[in-house]
Amino acid sequence: MTTDVTDEAIRSLRDTADPRLRELLTALVRHLHDFARETRLTQEEWAAAIRFLTATGQTCTDTRQEFILLSDVLGLSMLLETLHGHGSPAATESTVLGPFHMTASPAREPGANIDLVGDGEPCVVSGRVLSADGTPLPGAAVDVWQADGNGFYDVQQPDVQPPGNGRGLFTTDSEGRFRCRTCVPSSYPIPTDGPVGDLLRATRRHPYRPAHIHFIASAPDHTPVTTHIFVAGDEYLDSDAVFAVKQSLVRDFAPTDDPALAAESGVPTPFRHAHIDLVLERV
């Protein structure tokens, strides 16, 4: 019986010291064996899967995480975010980390320009970090990163973009506010020159993500949040390759000629402006 080997494999885990590890491995063995039985998985298909996973690992580098990309395009990353989302309806909705948070964002002064290349439409991003009850959180950390105006992250173009382009680590002021100057992000394809790209082509899926900016906000005694803001009207909002769009995170990036904000941020008028309040739950 095919169930005999499953039962034996699960019994072999009974002395695992860590109870959570035992739970995870037991469920993994059970579901993996059920998958093989349900699909009548062949030796050739399993060998192909092993080659795919091997190639995925071989594609990973210090600046590229193909396994995170695989998790993203299979919807697992977003499923985990949903399973472990915040309980407070006031808290900012989380979304995927993505595969490009691979290097530390440089600490920057309030209002600093993170668009070191200057090849995109000028934009000011402002916001506040708040507790779920609306209290501002001074001294909170806001990690910001995005692709350039052409849809590439600095780690993808080390010979074109200076290190840290599109990245900044900001600290909120006494009223919980933060602000930076950047460029309007553009939609872009996730990397398709590796195994994940082969998977997308085999399943006839496009590789595009809607334009967005990433944030991680953290403050003492609060649960950090990893999230994005998405550009309203982007053609890929309804078909994000990594399933990460949430309506509450879509922003207008509206044109403005606000002279005070322009002077404060060092941008010509008109420019684009996007705002987000990053609301954290207390631990």
Coordinates of C-alpha atoms in Angstrom, one line a residue:
M1 CA 0.0 0.0 0.0
T2 CA 1.3 3.5 -0.9
T3 CA 0.0 4.7 2.5
D4 CA 2.4 2.4 4.3
V5 CA 5.5 4.3 3.3
T6 CA 3.8 7.6 4.3
D7 CA 3.0 6.2 7.8
E8 CA 6.5 4.9 8.2
A9 CA 8.0 8.3 7.1
I10 CA 5.8 10.1 9.6
R11 CA 6.7 7.6 12.4
S12 CA 10.4 8.3 11.7
L13 CA 9.8 11.9 12.9
R14 CA 8.3 11.0 16.3
D15 CA 11.5 11.6 18.3
T16 CA 12.1 15.1 16.8
A17 CA 12.9 17.2 19.9
D18 CA 11.4 20.5 18.7
P19 CA 7.6 20.0 18.7
R20 CA 7.0 22.7 16.0
L21 CA 9.6 21.2 13.7
R22 CA 7.9 17.8 14.2
E23 CA 4.5 19.3 13.3
L24 CA 5.9 21.0 10.2
L25 CA 7.7 18.0 8.9
T26 CA 4.8 15.7 9.6
A27 CA 2.4 17.9 7.6
L28 CA 5.0 18.3 4.9
V29 CA 5.5 14.6 4.4
R30 CA 1.7 13.9 4.5
H31 CA 0.9 16.6 2.0
L32 CA 3.8 15.8 -0.3
H33 CA 2.9 12.1 -0.4
D34 CA -0.8 13.0 -1.0
F35 CA 0.3 15.2 -3.9
A36 CA 2.3 12.4 -5.4
R37 CA -0.6 10.0 -5.1
E38 CA -3.2 12.5 -6.4
T39 CA -1.2 13.4 -9.5
R40 CA 0.4 10.0 -10.1
L41 CA 3.7 11.8 -10.1
T42 CA 6.2 10.0 -12.3
Q43 CA 10.0 9.5 -11.6
E44 CA 10.7 11.7 -14.6
E45 CA 8.5 14.5 -13.4
W46 CA 10.1 14.4 -9.9
A47 CA 13.5 14.5 -11.5
A48 CA 12.5 17.6 -13.4
A49 CA 11.2 19.2 -10.2
I50 CA 14.6 18.5 -8.5
R51 CA 16.4 20.0 -11.5
F52 CA 14.2 23.1 -11.3
L53 CA 14.8 23.5 -7.5
T54 CA 18.5 23.0 -8.0
A55 CA 18.6 25.6 -10.7
T56 CA 16.6 28.0 -8.4
G57 CA 19.2 27.6 -5.7
Q58 CA 22.1 28.1 -8.2
T59 CA 20.5 31.3 -9.4
C60 CA 20.6 32.9 -6.0
T61 CA 23.3 35.4 -5.2
D62 CA 24.1 38.1 -2.6
T63 CA 21.8 40.4 -4.5
R64 CA 19.2 38.1 -6.0
Q65 CA 16.9 35.6 -4.1
E66 CA 15.3 33.4 -6.7
F67 CA 13.5 31.3 -4.0
I68 CA 11.7 34.4 -2.7
L69 CA 10.8 35.2 -6.3
L70 CA 9.4 31.6 -6.7
S71 CA 7.5 31.9 -3.4
D72 CA 6.1 35.2 -4.7
V73 CA 4.9 34.0 -8.1
L74 CA 3.3 30.9 -6.5
G75 CA 1.3 33.2 -4.2
L76 CA 2.8 31.7 -1.1
S77 CA 4.4 34.9 0.1
M78 CA 1.1 36.7 -0.1
L79 CA -0.7 33.8 1.5
L80 CA 1.6 34.0 4.5
E81 CA 1.1 37.8 4.8
T82 CA -2.7 37.2 4.8
L83 CA -2.5 34.4 7.4
H84 CA -0.4 36.5 9.7
G85 CA -1.9 39.9 9.0
H86 CA -2.6 42.4 11.8
G87 CA -5.7 42.0 13.9
S88 CA -6.5 45.7 14.2
P89 CA -8.6 47.1 11.3
A90 CA -6.8 50.4 11.8
A91 CA -3.4 48.9 11.1
T92 CA -1.8 49.4 7.6
E93 CA -2.3 46.3 5.5
S94 CA 0.9 44.3 4.9
T95 CA 2.1 42.9 1.6
V96 CA 5.1 41.0 0.2
L97 CA 8.8 41.9 1.0
G98 CA 9.8 41.1 -2.6
P99 CA 13.2 39.8 -3.7
F100 CA 15.1 43.1 -3.8
H101 CA 15.4 44.0 -0.1
M102 CA 18.9 42.5 -0.3
T103 CA 21.0 45.4 0.9
A104 CA 20.7 47.7 3.8
S105 CA 19.1 51.1 3.0
P106 CA 21.5 54.0 3.8
A107 CA 20.4 56.3 6.6
R108 CA 19.2 59.6 5.2
E109 CA 18.3 63.0 6.5
P110 CA 14.6 64.0 6.5
G111 CA 13.4 64.9 3.1
A112 CA 16.5 63.6 1.4
N113 CA 16.5 62.6 -2.3
I114 CA 16.7 58.8 -2.9
D115 CA 16.6 59.2 -6.7
L116 CA 20.4 59.5 -7.3
V117 CA 20.1 59.0 -11.0
G118 CA 17.4 61.6 -11.8
D119 CA 15.9 59.7 -14.7
G120 CA 12.2 59.7 -13.6
E121 CA 9.4 62.2 -13.0
P122 CA 10.0 64.1 -9.7
C123 CA 7.9 62.9 -6.8
V124 CA 7.6 63.7 -3.1
V125 CA 6.5 60.9 -0.7
S126 CA 5.3 61.9 2.7
G127 CA 3.6 60.2 5.6
R128 CA 3.3 59.5 9.2
V129 CA 3.9 56.5 11.5
L130 CA 1.1 56.1 13.9
S131 CA 0.0 53.7 16.6
A132 CA -3.4 52.1 15.9
D133 CA -5.0 54.5 18.3
G134 CA -3.8 57.4 16.2
T135 CA -0.9 58.5 18.4
P136 CA 2.1 59.7 16.4
L137 CA 5.3 57.7 16.8
P138 CA 8.4 59.9 16.9
G139 CA 11.7 58.2 16.2
A140 CA 10.1 55.4 14.2
A141 CA 12.2 53.9 11.4
V142 CA 10.9 53.9 7.9
D143 CA 12.8 51.9 5.3
V144 CA 12.0 52.9 1.8
W145 CA 13.1 51.2 -1.5
Q146 CA 11.9 51.2 -5.1
A147 CA 12.9 50.7 -8.7
D148 CA 14.2 53.6 -10.7
G149 CA 12.2 55.4 -13.4
N150 CA 13.0 52.6 -15.9
G151 CA 11.8 49.8 -13.6
F152 CA 15.2 48.5 -12.3
Y153 CA 16.5 48.2 -8.7
D154 CA 20.1 49.3 -8.0
V155 CA 21.2 45.7 -7.4
Q156 CA 20.0 44.8 -10.9
Q157 CA 22.2 47.4 -12.5
P158 CA 25.4 47.8 -10.4
D159 CA 27.2 49.2 -13.4
V160 CA 24.5 51.8 -14.1
Q161 CA 23.0 52.8 -10.8
P162 CA 25.0 53.9 -7.7
P163 CA 24.7 51.7 -4.6
G164 CA 21.7 52.8 -2.6
N165 CA 19.8 54.4 -5.4
G166 CA 16.1 54.3 -4.7
R167 CA 16.7 53.4 -1.0
G168 CA 16.6 55.3 2.2
L169 CA 16.2 54.7 5.9
F170 CA 14.4 57.6 7.5
T171 CA 13.5 58.5 11.1
T172 CA 10.2 60.2 11.9
D173 CA 10.2 63.6 13.6
S174 CA 8.5 64.6 16.8
E175 CA 5.1 64.3 15.1
G176 CA 5.7 60.9 13.6
R177 CA 6.3 62.5 10.1
F178 CA 8.7 61.4 7.3
R179 CA 9.3 62.6 3.8
C180 CA 11.6 61.9 0.9
R181 CA 12.1 63.0 -2.6
T182 CA 12.2 60.4 -5.3
C183 CA 10.8 59.6 -8.8
V184 CA 7.5 58.2 -9.8
P185 CA 7.9 54.4 -9.9
S186 CA 7.1 52.5 -13.1
S187 CA 5.7 49.0 -13.6
Y188 CA 8.3 46.5 -14.4
P189 CA 8.9 42.8 -15.1
I190 CA 10.3 40.6 -12.4
P191 CA 13.5 38.8 -13.5
T192 CA 12.7 36.2 -16.1
D193 CA 16.2 35.0 -17.0
G194 CA 16.1 32.2 -14.4
P195 CA 14.0 29.2 -13.4
V196 CA 11.1 31.4 -12.3
G197 CA 11.0 33.0 -15.8
D198 CA 10.8 29.5 -17.3
L199 CA 7.9 28.7 -15.0
L200 CA 6.0 31.9 -16.1
R201 CA 6.6 31.1 -19.7
A202 CA 5.4 27.5 -19.3
T203 CA 2.2 28.7 -17.6
R204 CA 1.7 31.6 -20.1
R205 CA 1.8 34.2 -17.3
H206 CA 3.1 37.7 -17.7
P207 CA 5.9 38.8 -15.4
Y208 CA 4.8 42.4 -14.6
R209 CA 4.3 44.1 -11.3
P210 CA 2.4 47.4 -11.1
A211 CA 4.3 50.5 -10.1
H212 CA 5.0 50.7 -6.4
I213 CA 7.2 51.8 -3.5
H214 CA 8.2 49.5 -0.7
F215 CA 8.1 50.4 3.1
I216 CA 9.0 48.8 6.3
A217 CA 7.9 50.8 9.3
S218 CA 9.0 49.9 12.9
A219 CA 8.8 51.5 16.3
P220 CA 9.5 50.3 19.9
D221 CA 6.6 48.3 21.5
H222 CA 4.9 48.0 18.1
T223 CA 4.7 45.2 15.4
P224 CA 6.6 46.3 12.3
V225 CA 4.7 46.4 9.0
T226 CA 6.0 45.6 5.5
T227 CA 4.0 47.1 2.8
H228 CA 3.8 49.0 -0.5
I229 CA 2.0 51.9 -2.1
F230 CA 0.8 51.3 -5.6
V231 CA 0.3 53.9 -8.3
A232 CA -3.4 54.4 -9.1
G233 CA -4.3 53.6 -12.7
D234 CA -1.4 51.2 -13.4
E235 CA -2.4 48.6 -16.0
Y236 CA -1.2 45.7 -13.9
L237 CA -3.1 46.5 -10.7
D238 CA -5.5 43.6 -11.4
S239 CA -2.9 41.1 -12.5
D240 CA 0.2 41.6 -10.3
A241 CA 2.6 38.7 -11.0
V242 CA 3.1 38.2 -7.2
F243 CA -0.6 38.8 -6.2
A244 CA 0.4 41.6 -3.8
V245 CA -2.1 44.4 -4.6
K246 CA -4.5 45.6 -1.9
Q247 CA -6.9 48.3 -2.6
S248 CA -6.1 50.2 0.6
L249 CA -2.6 50.6 -0.6
V250 CA -3.4 52.3 -4.0
R251 CA -2.5 56.0 -4.1
D252 CA -3.1 58.7 -6.7
F253 CA 0.5 60.2 -6.9
A254 CA -1.4 63.3 -7.9
P255 CA 0.2 66.2 -9.7
T256 CA 0.7 69.3 -7.6
D257 CA 2.3 72.7 -7.8
D258 CA 2.4 73.3 -4.0
P259 CA 5.2 76.0 -3.8
A260 CA 5.9 75.4 -0.1
L261 CA 6.3 71.6 -0.4
A262 CA 8.3 72.1 -3.6
A263 CA 10.7 74.5 -1.9
E264 CA 11.0 72.2 1.1
S265 CA 11.7 69.2 -1.0
G266 CA 13.8 70.9 -3.7
V267 CA 11.7 69.8 -6.6
P268 CA 10.5 71.9 -9.6
T269 CA 6.8 72.5 -10.0
P270 CA 4.6 70.8 -11.0
F271 CA 5.6 67.5 -9.3
R272 CA 3.9 64.3 -8.1
H273 CA 2.9 63.8 -4.5
A274 CA 1.9 60.6 -2.6
H275 CA 1.1 60.3 1.0
I276 CA 0.7 57.2 3.3
D277 CA 0.1 56.9 7.0
L278 CA 1.8 53.7 8.3
V279 CA -0.2 52.5 11.2
L280 CA 1.3 50.0 13.6
E281 CA -0.3 47.7 16.1
R282 CA 1.0 47.8 19.7
V283 CA 2.7 44.6 20.7

